[in-house]
Coordinates of C-alpha atoms and ligand atoms in Angstrom, one line a residue:
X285 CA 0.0 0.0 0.0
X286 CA 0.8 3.6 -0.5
X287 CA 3.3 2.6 -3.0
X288 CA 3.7 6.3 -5.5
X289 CA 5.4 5.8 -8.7
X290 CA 8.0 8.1 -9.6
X291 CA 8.9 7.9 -13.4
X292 CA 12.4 8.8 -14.7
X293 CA 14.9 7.9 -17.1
X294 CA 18.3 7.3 -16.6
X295 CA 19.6 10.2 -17.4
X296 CA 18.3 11.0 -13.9
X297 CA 20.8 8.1 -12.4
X298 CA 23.6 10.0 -14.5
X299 CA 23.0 13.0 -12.1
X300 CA 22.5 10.7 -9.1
X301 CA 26.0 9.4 -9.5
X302 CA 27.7 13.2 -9.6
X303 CA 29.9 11.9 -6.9
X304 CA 33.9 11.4 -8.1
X305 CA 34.5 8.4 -7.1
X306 CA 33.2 5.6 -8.8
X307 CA 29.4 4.5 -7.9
X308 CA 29.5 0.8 -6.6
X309 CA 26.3 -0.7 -7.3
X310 CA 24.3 -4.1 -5.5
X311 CA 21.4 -5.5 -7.4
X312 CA 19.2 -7.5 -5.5
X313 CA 17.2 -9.6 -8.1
X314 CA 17.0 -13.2 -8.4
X315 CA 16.4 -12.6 -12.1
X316 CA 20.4 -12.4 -14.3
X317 CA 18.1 -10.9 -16.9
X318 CA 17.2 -8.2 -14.2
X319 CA 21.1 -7.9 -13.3
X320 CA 22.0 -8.0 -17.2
X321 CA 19.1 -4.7 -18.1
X322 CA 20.7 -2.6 -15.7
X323 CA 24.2 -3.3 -16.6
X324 CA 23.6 -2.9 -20.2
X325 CA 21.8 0.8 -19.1
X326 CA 25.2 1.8 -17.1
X327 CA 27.4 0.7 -19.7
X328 CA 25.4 2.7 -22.2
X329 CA 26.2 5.4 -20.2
X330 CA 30.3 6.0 -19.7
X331 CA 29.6 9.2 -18.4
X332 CA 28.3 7.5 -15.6
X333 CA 31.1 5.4 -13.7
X334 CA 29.5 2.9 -12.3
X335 CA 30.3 -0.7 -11.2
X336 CA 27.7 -3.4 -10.7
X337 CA 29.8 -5.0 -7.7
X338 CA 27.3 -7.9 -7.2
X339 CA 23.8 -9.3 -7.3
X340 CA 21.6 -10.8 -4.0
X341 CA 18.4 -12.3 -3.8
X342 CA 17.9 -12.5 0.1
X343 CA 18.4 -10.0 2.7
X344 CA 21.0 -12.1 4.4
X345 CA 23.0 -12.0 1.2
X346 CA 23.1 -8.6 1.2
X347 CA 23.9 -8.1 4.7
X348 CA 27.0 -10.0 3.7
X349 CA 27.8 -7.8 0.8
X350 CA 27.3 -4.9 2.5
X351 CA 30.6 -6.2 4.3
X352 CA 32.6 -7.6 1.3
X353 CA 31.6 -5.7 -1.2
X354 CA 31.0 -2.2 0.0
X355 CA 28.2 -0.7 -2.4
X356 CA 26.8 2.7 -2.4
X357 CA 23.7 2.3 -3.9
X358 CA 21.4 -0.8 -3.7
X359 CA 18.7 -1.0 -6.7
X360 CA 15.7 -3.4 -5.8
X361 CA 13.9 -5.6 -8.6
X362 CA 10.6 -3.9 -7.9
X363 CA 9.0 -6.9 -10.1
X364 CA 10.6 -9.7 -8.0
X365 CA 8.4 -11.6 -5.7
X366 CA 11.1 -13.1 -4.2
X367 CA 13.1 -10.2 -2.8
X368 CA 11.6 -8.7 0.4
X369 CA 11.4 -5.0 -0.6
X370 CA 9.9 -4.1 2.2
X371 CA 13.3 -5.5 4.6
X372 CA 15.7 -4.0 2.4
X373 CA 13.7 -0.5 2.5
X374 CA 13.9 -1.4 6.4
X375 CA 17.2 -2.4 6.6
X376 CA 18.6 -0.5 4.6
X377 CA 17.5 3.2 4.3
X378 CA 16.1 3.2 8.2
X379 CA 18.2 0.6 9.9
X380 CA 22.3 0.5 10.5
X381 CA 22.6 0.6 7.0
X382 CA 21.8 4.1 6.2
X383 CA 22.2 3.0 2.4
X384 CA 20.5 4.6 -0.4
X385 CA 17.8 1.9 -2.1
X386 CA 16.0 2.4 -5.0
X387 CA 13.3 0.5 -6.1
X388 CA 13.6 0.1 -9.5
X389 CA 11.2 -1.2 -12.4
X390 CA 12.5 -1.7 -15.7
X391 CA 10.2 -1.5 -18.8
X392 CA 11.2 -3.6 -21.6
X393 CA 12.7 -2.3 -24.3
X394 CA 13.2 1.4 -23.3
X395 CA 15.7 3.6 -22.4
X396 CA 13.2 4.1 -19.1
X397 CA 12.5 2.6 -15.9
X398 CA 10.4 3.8 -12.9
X399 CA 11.2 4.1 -9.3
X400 CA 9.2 3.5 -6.7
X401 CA 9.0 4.7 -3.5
X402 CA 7.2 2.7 -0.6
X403 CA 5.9 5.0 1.5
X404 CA 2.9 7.6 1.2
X405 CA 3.5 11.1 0.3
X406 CA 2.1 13.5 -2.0
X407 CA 3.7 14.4 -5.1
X408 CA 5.3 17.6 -3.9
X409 CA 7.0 15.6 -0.9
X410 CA 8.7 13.7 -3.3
X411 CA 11.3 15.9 -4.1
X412 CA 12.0 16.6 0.1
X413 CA 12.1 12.9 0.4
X414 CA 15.0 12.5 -2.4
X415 CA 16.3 15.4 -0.3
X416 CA 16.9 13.8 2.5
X417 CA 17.4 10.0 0.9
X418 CA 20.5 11.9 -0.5
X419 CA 21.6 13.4 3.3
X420 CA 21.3 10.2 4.2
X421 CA 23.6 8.6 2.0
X422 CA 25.8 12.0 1.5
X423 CA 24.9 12.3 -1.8
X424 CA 24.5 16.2 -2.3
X425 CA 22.3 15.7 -5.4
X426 CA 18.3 14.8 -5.4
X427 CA 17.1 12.4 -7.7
X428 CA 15.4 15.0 -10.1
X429 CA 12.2 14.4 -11.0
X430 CA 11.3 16.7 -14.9
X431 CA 8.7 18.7 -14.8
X432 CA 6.3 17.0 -17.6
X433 CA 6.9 14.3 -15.4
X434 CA 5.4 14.7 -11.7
X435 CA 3.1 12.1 -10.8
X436 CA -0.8 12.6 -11.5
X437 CA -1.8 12.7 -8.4
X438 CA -3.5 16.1 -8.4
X439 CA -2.8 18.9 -6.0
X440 CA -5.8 20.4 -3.7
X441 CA -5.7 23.0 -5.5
X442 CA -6.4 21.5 -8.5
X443 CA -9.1 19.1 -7.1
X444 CA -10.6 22.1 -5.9
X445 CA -10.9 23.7 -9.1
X446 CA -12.2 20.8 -11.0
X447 CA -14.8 20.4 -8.0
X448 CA -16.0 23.6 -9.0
X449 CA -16.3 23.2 -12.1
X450 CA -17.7 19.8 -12.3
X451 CA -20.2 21.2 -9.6
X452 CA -21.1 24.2 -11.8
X453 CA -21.6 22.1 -15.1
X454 CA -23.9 19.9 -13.1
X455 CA -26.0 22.5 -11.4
X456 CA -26.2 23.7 -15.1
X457 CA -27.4 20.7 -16.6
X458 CA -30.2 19.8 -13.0
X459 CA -31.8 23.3 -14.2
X460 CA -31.7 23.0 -17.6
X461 CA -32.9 19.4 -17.7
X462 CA -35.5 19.5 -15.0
X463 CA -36.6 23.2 -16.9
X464 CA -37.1 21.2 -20.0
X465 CA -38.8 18.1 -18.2
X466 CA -41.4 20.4 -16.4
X467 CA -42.4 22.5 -19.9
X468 CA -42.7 19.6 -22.0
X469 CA -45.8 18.9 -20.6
X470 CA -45.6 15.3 -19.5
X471 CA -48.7 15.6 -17.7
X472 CA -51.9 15.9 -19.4
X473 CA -55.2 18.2 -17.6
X474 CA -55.3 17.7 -14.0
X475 CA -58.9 16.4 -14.4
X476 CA -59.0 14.6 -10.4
X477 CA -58.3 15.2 -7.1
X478 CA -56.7 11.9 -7.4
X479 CA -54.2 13.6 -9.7
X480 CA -52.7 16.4 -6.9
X481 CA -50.7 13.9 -4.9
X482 CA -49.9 11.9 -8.3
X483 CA -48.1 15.1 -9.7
X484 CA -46.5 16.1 -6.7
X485 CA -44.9 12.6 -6.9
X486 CA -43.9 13.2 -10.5
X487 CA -42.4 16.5 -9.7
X488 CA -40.2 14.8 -7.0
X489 CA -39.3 11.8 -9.8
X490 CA -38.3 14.9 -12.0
X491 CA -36.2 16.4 -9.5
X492 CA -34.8 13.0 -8.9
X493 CA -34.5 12.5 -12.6
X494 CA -32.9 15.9 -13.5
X495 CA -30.6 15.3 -10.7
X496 CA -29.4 12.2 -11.1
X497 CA -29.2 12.7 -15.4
X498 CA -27.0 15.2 -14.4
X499 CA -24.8 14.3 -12.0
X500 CA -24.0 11.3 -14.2
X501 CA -24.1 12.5 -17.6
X502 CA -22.1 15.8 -16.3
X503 CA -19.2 14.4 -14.4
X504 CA -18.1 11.7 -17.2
X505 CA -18.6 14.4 -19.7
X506 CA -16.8 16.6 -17.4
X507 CA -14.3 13.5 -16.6
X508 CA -13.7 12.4 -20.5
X509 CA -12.8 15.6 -21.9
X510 CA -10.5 17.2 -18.7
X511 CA -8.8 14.1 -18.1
X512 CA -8.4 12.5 -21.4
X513 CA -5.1 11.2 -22.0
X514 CA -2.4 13.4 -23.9
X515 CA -0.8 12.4 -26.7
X516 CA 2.4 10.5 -25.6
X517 CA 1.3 10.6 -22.2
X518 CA 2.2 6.7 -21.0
X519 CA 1.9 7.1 -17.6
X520 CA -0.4 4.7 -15.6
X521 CA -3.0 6.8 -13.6
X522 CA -3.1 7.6 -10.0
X523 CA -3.6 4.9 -7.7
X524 CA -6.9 5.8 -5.7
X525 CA -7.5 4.6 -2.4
X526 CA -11.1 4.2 -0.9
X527 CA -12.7 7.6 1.1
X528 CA -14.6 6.6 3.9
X529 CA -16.5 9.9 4.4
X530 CA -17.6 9.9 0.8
X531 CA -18.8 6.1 1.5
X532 CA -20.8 7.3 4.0
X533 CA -22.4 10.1 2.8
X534 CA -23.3 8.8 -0.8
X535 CA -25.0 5.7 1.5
X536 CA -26.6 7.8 3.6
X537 CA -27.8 10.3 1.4
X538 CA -29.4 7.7 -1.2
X539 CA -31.0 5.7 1.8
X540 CA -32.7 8.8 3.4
X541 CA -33.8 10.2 0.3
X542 CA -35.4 6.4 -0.4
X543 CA -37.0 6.4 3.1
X544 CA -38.3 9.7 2.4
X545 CA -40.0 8.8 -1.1
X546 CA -41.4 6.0 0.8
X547 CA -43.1 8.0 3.6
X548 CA -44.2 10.5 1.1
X549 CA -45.9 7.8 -1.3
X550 CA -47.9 5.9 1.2
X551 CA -49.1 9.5 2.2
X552 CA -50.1 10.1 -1.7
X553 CA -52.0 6.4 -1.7
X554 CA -53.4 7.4 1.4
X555 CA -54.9 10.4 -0.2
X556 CA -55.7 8.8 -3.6
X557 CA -57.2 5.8 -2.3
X558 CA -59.6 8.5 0.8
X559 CA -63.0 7.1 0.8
X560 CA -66.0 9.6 0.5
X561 CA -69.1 8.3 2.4
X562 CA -71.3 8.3 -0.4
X563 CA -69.6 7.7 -3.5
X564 CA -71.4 6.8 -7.0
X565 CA -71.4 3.2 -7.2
X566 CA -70.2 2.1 -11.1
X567 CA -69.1 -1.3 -12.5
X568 CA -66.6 -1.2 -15.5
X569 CA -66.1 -4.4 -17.3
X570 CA -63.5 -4.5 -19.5
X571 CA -64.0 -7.1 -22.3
X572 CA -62.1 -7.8 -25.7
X573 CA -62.3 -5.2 -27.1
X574 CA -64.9 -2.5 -25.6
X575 CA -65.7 -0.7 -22.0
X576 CA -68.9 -1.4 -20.4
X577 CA -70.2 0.9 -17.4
X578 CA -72.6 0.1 -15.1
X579 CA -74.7 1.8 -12.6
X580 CA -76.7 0.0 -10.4
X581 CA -78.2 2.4 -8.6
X582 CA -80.1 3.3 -11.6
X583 CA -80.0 0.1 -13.5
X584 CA -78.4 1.5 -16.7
X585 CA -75.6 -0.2 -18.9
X586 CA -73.9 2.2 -21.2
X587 CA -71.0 2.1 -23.7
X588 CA -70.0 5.7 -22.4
X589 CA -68.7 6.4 -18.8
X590 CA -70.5 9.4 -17.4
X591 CA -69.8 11.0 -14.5
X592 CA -71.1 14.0 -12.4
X593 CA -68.8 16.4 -11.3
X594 CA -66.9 16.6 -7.9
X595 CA -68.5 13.1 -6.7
X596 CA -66.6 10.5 -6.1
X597 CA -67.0 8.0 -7.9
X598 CA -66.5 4.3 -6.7
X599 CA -65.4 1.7 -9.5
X600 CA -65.9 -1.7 -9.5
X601 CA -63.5 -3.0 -12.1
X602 CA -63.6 -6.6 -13.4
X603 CA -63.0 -8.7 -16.6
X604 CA -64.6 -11.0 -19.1
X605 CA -61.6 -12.4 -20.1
X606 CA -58.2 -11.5 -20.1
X607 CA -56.6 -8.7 -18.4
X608 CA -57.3 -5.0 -18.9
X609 CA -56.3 -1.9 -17.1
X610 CA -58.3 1.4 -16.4
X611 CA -56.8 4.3 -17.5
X612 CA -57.6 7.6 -18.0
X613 CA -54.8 9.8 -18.2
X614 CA -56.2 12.8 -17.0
X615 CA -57.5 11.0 -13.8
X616 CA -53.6 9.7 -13.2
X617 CA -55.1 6.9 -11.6
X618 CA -55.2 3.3 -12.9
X619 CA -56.1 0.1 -11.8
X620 CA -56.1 -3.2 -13.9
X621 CA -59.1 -5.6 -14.5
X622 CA -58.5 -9.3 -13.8
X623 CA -60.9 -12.1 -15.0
X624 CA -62.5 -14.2 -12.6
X625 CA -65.2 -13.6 -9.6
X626 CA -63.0 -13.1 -7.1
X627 CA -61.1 -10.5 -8.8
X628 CA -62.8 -7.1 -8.4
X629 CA -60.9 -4.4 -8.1
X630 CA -61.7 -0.6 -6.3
X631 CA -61.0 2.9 -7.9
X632 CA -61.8 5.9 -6.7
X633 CA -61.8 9.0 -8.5
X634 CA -63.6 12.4 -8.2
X635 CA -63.7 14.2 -11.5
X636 CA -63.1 18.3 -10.8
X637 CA -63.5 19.3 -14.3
X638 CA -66.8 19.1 -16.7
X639 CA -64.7 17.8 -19.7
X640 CA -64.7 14.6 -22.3
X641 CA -61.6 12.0 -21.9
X642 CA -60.6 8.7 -22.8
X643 CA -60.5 5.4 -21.0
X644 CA -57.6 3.6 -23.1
X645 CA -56.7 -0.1 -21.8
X646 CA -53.3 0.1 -20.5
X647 CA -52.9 -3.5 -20.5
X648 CA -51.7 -5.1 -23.8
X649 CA -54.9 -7.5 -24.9
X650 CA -54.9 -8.8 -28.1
X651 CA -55.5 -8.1 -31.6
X652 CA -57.5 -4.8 -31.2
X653 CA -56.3 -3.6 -27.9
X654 CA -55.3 -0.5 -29.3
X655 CA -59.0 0.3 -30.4
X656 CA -59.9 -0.1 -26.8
X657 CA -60.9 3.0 -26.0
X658 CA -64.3 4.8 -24.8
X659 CA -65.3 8.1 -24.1
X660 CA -65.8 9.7 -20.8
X661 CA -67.5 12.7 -19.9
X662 CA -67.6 14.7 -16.9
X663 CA -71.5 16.6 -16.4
X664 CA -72.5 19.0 -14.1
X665 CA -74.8 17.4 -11.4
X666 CA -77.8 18.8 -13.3
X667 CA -76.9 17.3 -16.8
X668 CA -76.0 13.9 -15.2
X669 CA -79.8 14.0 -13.6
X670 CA -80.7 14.7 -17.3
X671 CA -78.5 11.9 -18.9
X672 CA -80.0 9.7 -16.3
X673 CA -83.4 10.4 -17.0
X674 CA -82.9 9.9 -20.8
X675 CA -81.5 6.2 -20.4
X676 CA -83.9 5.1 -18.1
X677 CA -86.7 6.5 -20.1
X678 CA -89.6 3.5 -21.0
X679 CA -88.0 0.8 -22.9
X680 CA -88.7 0.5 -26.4
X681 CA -91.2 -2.2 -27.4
X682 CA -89.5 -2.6 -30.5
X683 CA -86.9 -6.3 -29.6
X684 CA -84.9 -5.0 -32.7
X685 CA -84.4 -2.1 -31.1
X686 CA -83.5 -3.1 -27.4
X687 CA -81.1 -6.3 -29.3
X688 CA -79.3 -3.2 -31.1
X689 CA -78.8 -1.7 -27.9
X690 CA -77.9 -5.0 -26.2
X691 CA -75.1 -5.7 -28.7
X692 CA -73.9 -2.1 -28.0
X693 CA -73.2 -2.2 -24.8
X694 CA -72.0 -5.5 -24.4
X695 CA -69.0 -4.6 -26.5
X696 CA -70.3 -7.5 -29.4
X697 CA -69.8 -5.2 -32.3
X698 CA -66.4 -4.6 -31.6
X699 CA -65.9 -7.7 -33.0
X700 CA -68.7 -8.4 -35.4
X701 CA -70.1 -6.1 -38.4
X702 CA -73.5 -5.3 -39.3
X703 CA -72.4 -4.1 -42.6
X704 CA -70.9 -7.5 -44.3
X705 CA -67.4 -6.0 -43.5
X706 CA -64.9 -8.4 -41.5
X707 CA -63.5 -8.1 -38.2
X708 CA -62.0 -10.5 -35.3
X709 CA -65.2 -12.2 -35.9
X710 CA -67.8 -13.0 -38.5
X711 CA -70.3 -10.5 -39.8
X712 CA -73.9 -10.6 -38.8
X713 CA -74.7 -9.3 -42.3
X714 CA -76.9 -11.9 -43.9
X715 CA -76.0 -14.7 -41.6
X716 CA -79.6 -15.5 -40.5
X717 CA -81.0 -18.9 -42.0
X718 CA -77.7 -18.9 -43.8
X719 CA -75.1 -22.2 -43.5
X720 CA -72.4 -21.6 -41.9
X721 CA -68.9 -24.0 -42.5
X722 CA -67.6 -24.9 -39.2
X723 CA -63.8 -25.5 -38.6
X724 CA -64.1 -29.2 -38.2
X725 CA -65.5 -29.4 -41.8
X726 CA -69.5 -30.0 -41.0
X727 CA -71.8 -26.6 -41.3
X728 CA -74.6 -25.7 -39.5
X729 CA -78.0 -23.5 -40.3
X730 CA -77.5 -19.9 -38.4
X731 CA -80.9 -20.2 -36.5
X732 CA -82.3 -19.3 -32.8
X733 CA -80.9 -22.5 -31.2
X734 CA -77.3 -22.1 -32.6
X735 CA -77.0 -18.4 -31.9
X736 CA -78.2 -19.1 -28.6
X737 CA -75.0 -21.8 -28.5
X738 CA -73.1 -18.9 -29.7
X739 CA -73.3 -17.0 -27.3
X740 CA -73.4 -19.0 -24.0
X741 CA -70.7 -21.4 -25.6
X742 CA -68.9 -20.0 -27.9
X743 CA -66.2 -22.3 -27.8
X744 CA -67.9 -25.1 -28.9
X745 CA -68.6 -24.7 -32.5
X746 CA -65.8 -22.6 -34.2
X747 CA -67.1 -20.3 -37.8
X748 CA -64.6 -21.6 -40.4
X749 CA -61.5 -19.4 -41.2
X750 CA -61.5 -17.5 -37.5
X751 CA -60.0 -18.0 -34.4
X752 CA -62.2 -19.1 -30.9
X753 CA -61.6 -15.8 -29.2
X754 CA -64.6 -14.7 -28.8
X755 CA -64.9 -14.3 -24.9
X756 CA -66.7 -17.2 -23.0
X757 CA -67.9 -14.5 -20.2
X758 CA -69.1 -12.1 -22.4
X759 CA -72.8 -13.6 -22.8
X760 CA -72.6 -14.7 -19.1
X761 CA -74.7 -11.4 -17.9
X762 CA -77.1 -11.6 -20.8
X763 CA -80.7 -13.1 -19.9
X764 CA -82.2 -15.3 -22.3
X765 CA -84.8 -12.5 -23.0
X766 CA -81.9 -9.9 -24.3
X767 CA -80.4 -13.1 -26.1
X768 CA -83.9 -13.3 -27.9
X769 CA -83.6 -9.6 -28.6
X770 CA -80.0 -9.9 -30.1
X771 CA -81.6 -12.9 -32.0
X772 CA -83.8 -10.7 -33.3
X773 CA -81.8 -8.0 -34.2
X774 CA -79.1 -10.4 -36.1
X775 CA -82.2 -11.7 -38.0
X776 CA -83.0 -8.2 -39.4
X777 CA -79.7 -7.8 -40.6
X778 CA -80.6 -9.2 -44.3
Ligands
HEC17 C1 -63.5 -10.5 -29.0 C2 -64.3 -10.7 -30.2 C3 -65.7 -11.0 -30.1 C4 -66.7 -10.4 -29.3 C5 -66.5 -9.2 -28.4 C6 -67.9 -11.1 -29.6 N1 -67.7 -12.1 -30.5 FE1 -69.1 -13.3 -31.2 N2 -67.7 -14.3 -32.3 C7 -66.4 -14.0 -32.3 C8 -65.7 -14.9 -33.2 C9 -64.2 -14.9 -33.5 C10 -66.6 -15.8 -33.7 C11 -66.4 -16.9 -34.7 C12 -65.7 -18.1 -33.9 C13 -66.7 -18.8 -33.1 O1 -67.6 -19.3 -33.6 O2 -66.4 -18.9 -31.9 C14 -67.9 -15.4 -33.1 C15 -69.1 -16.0 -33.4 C16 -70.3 -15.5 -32.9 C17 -71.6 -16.0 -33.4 C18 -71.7 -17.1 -34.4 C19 -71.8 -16.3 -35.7 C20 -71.7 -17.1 -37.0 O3 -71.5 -16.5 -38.0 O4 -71.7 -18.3 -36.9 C21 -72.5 -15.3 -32.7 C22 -74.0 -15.5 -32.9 C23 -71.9 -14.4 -31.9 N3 -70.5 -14.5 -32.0 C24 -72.5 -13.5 -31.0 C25 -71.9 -12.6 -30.3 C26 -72.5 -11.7 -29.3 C27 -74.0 -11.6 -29.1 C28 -71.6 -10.9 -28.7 C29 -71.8 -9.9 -27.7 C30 -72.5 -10.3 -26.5 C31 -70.3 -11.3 -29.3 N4 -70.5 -12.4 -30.2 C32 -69.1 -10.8 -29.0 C33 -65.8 -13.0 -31.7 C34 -66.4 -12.1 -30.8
CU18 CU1 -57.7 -4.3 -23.0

């Protein structure tokens, strides 16, 4: 640990060696090649009278050179396993010694080697630390390090300065990103009270968002372009060591802000789910491919949802067949619709404007999932009274009539034409008395008691060239005297 790298040439050792007498030097390797590199260096160098006086692997070896042999200057295989570095930088430069060790790496092929130094100091210590390495050994000249060539370990004033600026280009980028995020309109009309506590959520997400985009985005931008390497720059990059307090706070920080979003969504569900004592009590069935709505309070079953103003409204959301999901976007709510009895599923939602929406399905469905869709309006109290009135005027005495509006708002023509154009299913265009081919090669004459089948089985007996999709539960609700109706609506389709 806390090994820095200092990286020189050799001409560096050529100034090291400015003594007059010669420069008696022990290699402790256990590679010859190690041994052979540096000699080959020295020898390049005349100028530099040196004399490799011997080579040691252990530290006992070169306790017993130290007495033969005399050198002034031990150089260290930084790459060797085998030689204890960290004794000879003991024994050597702190101990009885009082030698001057260098750790030395040698890159292949190069006039270049690197030196290390063991213990931790910043970059601008190195230079005292040669200093006194040279005291120590009498030498009166410092290893030098060149300019181009301190380590990168930054300075503090440097890190302070990038801090800035790194801090500056991300504030930029929070206020410009969450500026753009919150005039983009996301969010459609705020058409419940449902929808307050939603879009306070979504503020917070785009605060989290903006913040988040930013920090990232702006501190590798920040990073790739200020610290991007220089041409010819070779140099391995600072070793970093962990930061504690920086651990801590960017655990702590996360965690609290997660705690907080927590707290502050059950309070939104608290809100969005609030119960009014006397809410409008409406069923939605969600069917391939068509909304029906229901109110049994007044015993009407309509294609459209409508909705009083500021009353609460109390869905009861269920499926015929596969699985849908409520949504109108400017409600924020949503809820999905599961088949089976035990299934229902509560929404609440108080309209606050007078208005016409959308219910889309939210939940991928099938074939024509994306035509899911029906219209919602929001009335005053007095035109709900009125639309109220109108659908639970007399019936009509007409069965054509009432099978019409049975097939309407049971969602059948979503699937079936009346105009001899094909859809999911077949056309109710002529199909009365006609024979109809079956998949399993018979065919069968359209009449009352196989429209009946149809409808309360429709799996059973398949139409040639179409798929059995239509939904068993669809017909489920329908009494046989609406069944009789629809029969008599298909039959005066001719
Ligand atoms: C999701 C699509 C879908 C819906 C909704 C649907 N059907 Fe069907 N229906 C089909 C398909 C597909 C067939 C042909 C395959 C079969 O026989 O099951 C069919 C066949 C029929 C037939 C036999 C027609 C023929 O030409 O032989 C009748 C009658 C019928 N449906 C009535 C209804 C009624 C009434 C409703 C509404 C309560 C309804 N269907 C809703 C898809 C649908
Ligand atoms: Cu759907």
């Amino acid at each position: 640990m806390g090994i820095r790298n200092v990286k020189t040439n050799l001409s560096s050792l050529t100034t090291m060696n400015s003594s007059p007498d010669q420069l008696r030097v022990l290699i402790a390797s256990s590679h010859p090649l190690f041994a052979q590199g540096i000699s080959s260096l020295l020898e390049k160098r005349p100028e530099m009278d040196t004399e490799v006086v011997g080579m040691v692997s252990t530290i006992d070896e070169a306790m017993d050179a130290l007495k033969n042999l005399h050198p002034d200057l031990v150089i260290v295989d930084y790459d060797d396993d085998q030689v204890n570095r960290e004794e000879f930088l003991a024994r050597f430069v702190e101990g009885e010694g009082r030698l001057r060790v260098v750790l030395f790496s040698l890159k292949e092929g190069g006039d270049e080697a690197i030196v290390y130094d063991r213990r931790t100091m910043a970059a601008s210590q190195i230079e005292d630390w040669l200093d006194g390495l040279s005291q120590r050994t009498g030498e009166p000249e410092p290893l030098p390090v060149e300019p181009d060539e301190t380590p990168e370990q930054p300075k503090r004033r440097d890190s302070m300065r990038h801090l800035i600026l790194a801090g500056l280009l991300v504030a930029v980028l929070i206020v410009g990103s969450y500026f753009l995020l919150t005039t983009i309109e996301l969010l459609p009309e705020q058409a419940s009270l449902q929808a307050k506590p939603i879009d306070d959520l979504f503020r917070l997400d785009f605060i989290a968002i903006a913040v988040l985009f930013s920090l990232i985005i702006g501190l590798m931008v920040y990073s790739i372009v200020v610290f991007r390497r220089r041409k010819g720059d070779e140099t391995d990059g600072p070793h970093i060591e962990g930061n504690s307090r920086l651990e801590v706070v960017w655990t702590l920080v996360p965690l609290l802000f997660v705690l907080f979003l927590a707290y502050y969504g059950s309070v939104a569900l608290g809100k969005t789910t609030a119960a009014d004592p006397q809410p409008l009590r409406m069923d939605v069935i969600g069917t391939q491919w068509s909304w029906r709505f229901e109110y049994p309070a007044y015993g009407i079953i309509s294609t459209e949802m409508v909705m009083p103003v500021n009353k609460q409204a109390l869905l009861n959301l269920s499926s015929t067949d596969v699985i849908h999901s409520f949504w109108v976007p400017e409600f924020r709510v949503k809820q999905d619709l599961l088949p089976g009895e035990d299934f229902e599923r509560e929404l609440r939602v108080t309209p606050i404007e007078v208005g016409e929406y959308k219910v889309r399905c939210a939940e991928l469905c099938g074939r024509n999932h994306y035509d899911m869709l029906a219209p919602v309006k929001v009335l005053s109290q007095a035109d709900f009274d009125a639309w109220v009135e109108a659908q639970t005027g007399p019936v009509s005495d007409d069965p054509v009539l009432r099978g019409q509006a049975v097939t309407q708002q049971y969602g059948c023509l979503a699937c079936h034409s009346t105009d001899g154009s094909e859809m999911a299913g077949p056309t109710w265009l002529g199909v009365y008395g006609s024979q109809e081919a079956l998949n399993d090669g018979t065919s069968v004459t359209v009449d009352r008691e196989y429209i009946i089948k149809s409808i309360r089985e429709p799996g059973i007996q398949i139409v040639a060239g179409f798929q059995n999709i239509m939904p068993a539960g669809i017909g489920a609700d329908l009494t046989d005297e609406q069944i009789e109706d629809v029969i008599a609506f298909i039959e005066s389709l001719q």
